[in-house]
GROMACS .gro file of C-alpha atoms in nm:
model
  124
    1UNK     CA    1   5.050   1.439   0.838
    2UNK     CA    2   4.860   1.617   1.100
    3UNK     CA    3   4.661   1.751   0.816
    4UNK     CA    4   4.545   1.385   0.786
    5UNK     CA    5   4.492   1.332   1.137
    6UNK     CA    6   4.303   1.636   1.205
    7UNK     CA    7   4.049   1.700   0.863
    8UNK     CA    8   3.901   1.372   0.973
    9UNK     CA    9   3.818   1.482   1.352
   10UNK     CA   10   3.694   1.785   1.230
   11UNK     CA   11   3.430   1.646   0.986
   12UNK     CA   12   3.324   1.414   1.259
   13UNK     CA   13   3.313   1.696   1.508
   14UNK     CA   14   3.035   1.891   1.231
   15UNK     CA   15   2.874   1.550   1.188
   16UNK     CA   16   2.805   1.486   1.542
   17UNK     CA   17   2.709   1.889   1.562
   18UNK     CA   18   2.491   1.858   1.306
   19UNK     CA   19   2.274   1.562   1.476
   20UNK     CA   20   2.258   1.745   1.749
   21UNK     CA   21   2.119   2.044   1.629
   22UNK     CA   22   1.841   1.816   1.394
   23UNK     CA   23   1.745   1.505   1.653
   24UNK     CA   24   1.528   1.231   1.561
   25UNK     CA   25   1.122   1.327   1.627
   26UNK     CA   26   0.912   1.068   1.862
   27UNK     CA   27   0.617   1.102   1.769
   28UNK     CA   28   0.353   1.038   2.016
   29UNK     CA   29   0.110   0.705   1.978
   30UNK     CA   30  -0.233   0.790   1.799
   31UNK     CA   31  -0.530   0.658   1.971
   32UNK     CA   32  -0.801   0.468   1.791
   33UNK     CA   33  -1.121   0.679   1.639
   34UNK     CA   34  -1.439   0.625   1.496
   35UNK     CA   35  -1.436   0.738   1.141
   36UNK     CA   36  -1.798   0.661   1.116
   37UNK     CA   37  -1.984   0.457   0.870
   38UNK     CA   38  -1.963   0.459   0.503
   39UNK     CA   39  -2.146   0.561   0.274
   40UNK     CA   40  -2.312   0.261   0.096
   41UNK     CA   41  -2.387   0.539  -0.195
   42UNK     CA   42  -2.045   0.556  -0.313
   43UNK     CA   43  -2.037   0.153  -0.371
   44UNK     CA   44  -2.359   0.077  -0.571
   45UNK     CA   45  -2.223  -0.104  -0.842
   46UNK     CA   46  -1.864  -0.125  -0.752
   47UNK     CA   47  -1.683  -0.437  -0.898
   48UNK     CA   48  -1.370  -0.593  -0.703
   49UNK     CA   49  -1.214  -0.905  -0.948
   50UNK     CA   50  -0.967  -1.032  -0.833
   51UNK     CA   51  -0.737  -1.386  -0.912
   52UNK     CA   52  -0.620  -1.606  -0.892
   53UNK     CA   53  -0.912  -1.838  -0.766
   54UNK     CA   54  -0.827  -1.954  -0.454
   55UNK     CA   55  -1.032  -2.086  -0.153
   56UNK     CA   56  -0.832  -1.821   0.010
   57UNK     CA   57  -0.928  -1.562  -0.215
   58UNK     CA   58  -1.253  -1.696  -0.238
   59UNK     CA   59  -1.251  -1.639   0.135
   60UNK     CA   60  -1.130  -1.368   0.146
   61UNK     CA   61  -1.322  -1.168  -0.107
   62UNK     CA   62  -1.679  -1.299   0.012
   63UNK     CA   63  -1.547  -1.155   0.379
   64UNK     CA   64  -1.517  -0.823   0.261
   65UNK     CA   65  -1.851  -0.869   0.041
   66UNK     CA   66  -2.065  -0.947   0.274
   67UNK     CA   67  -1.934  -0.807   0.631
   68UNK     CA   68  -1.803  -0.465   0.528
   69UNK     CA   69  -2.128  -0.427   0.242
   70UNK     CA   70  -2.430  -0.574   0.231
   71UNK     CA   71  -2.548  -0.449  -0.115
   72UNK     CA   72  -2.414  -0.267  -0.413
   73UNK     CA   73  -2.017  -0.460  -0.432
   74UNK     CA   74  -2.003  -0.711  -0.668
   75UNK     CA   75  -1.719  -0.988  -0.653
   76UNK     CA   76  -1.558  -1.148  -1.002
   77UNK     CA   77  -1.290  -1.430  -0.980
   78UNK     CA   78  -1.086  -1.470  -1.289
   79UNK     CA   79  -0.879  -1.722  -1.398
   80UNK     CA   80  -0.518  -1.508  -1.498
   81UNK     CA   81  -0.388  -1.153  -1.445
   82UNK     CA   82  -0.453  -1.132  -1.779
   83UNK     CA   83  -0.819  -1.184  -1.807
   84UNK     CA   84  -0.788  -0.949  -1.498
   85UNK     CA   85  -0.665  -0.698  -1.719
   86UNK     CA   86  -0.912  -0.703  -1.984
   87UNK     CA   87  -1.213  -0.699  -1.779
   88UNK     CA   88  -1.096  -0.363  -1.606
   89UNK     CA   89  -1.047  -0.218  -1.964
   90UNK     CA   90  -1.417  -0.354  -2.053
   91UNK     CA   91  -1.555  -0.226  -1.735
   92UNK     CA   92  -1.629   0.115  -1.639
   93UNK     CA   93  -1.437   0.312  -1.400
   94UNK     CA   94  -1.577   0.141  -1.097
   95UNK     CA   95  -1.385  -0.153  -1.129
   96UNK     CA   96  -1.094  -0.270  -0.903
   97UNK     CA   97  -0.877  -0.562  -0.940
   98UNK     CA   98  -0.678  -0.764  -0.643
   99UNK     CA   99  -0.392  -0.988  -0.778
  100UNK     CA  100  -0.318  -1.228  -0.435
  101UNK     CA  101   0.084  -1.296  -0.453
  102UNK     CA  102   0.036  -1.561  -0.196
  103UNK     CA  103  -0.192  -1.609   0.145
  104UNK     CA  104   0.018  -1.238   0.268
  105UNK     CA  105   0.048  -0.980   0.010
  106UNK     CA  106  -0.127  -0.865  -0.281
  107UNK     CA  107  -0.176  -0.586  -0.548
  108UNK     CA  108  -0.457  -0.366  -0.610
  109UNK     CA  109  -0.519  -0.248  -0.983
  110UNK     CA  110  -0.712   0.018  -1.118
  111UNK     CA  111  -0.795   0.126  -1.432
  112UNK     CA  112  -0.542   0.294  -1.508
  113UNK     CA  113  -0.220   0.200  -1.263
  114UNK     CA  114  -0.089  -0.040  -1.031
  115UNK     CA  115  -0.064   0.043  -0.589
  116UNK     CA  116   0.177  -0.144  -0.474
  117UNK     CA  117   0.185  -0.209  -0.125
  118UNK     CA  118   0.352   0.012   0.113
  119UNK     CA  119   0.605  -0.232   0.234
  120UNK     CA  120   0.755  -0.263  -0.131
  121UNK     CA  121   0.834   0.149  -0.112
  122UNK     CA  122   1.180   0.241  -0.032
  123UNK     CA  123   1.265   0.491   0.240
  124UNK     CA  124   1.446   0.810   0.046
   0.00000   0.00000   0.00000
């Protein structure tokens, strides 16, 4: 019995060792930078679709058209994820699809795979 009292105060006392030995890192708060302008090369000819057709997406999408590049990205709106789909296997590599989930979350698609957002990842 004071086997069973004992083995349990002794795994705690290695626990609270062990978090002592490893604490948690604060890591100090990054400060804002410049990371200079883009290069408008990169984008000539780059095609964002996206769905579903929204005036939000429409919004949206004609915002980052027109305020982030002035020439060279091309907008589509589709009508399904589906269409979606088959217009990045018909288009070439530059293409880039944006499924809206509602008016605060979406999905990017490339080619070839699916980024999720990072809020959707689990911790390990």
């Amino acid at each position: 019995s004071i086997q069973e009292v004992l083995f349990p105060l002794f795994f705690l006392f290695w626990l609270i060792l062990m978090s002592m030995m490893h604490p948690h890192r604060k890591y100090d708060e990054v400060p804002n930078t410049d990371l200079g302008p883009l290069d408008p090369s990169v984008l000539v000819n780059f095609v964002i679709g996206y769905t579903p057709p929204t005036a939000l997406a429409r919004e949206i999408m004609r915002k980052v058209a027109s305020d982030n590049f002035e020439d060279g990205l091309i907008t589509e709106e589709y009508l399904s994820e589906e269409e979606l789909e088959q217009a990045s296997f018909l288009k070439p590599s530059n293409f880039v699809g944006v499924v809206f989930k509602d008016s605060m979350s979406y999905q990017l698609r490339f080619h070839d795979s699916i980024a999720m957002s990072s809020i959707y990842t689990e911790s390990r």
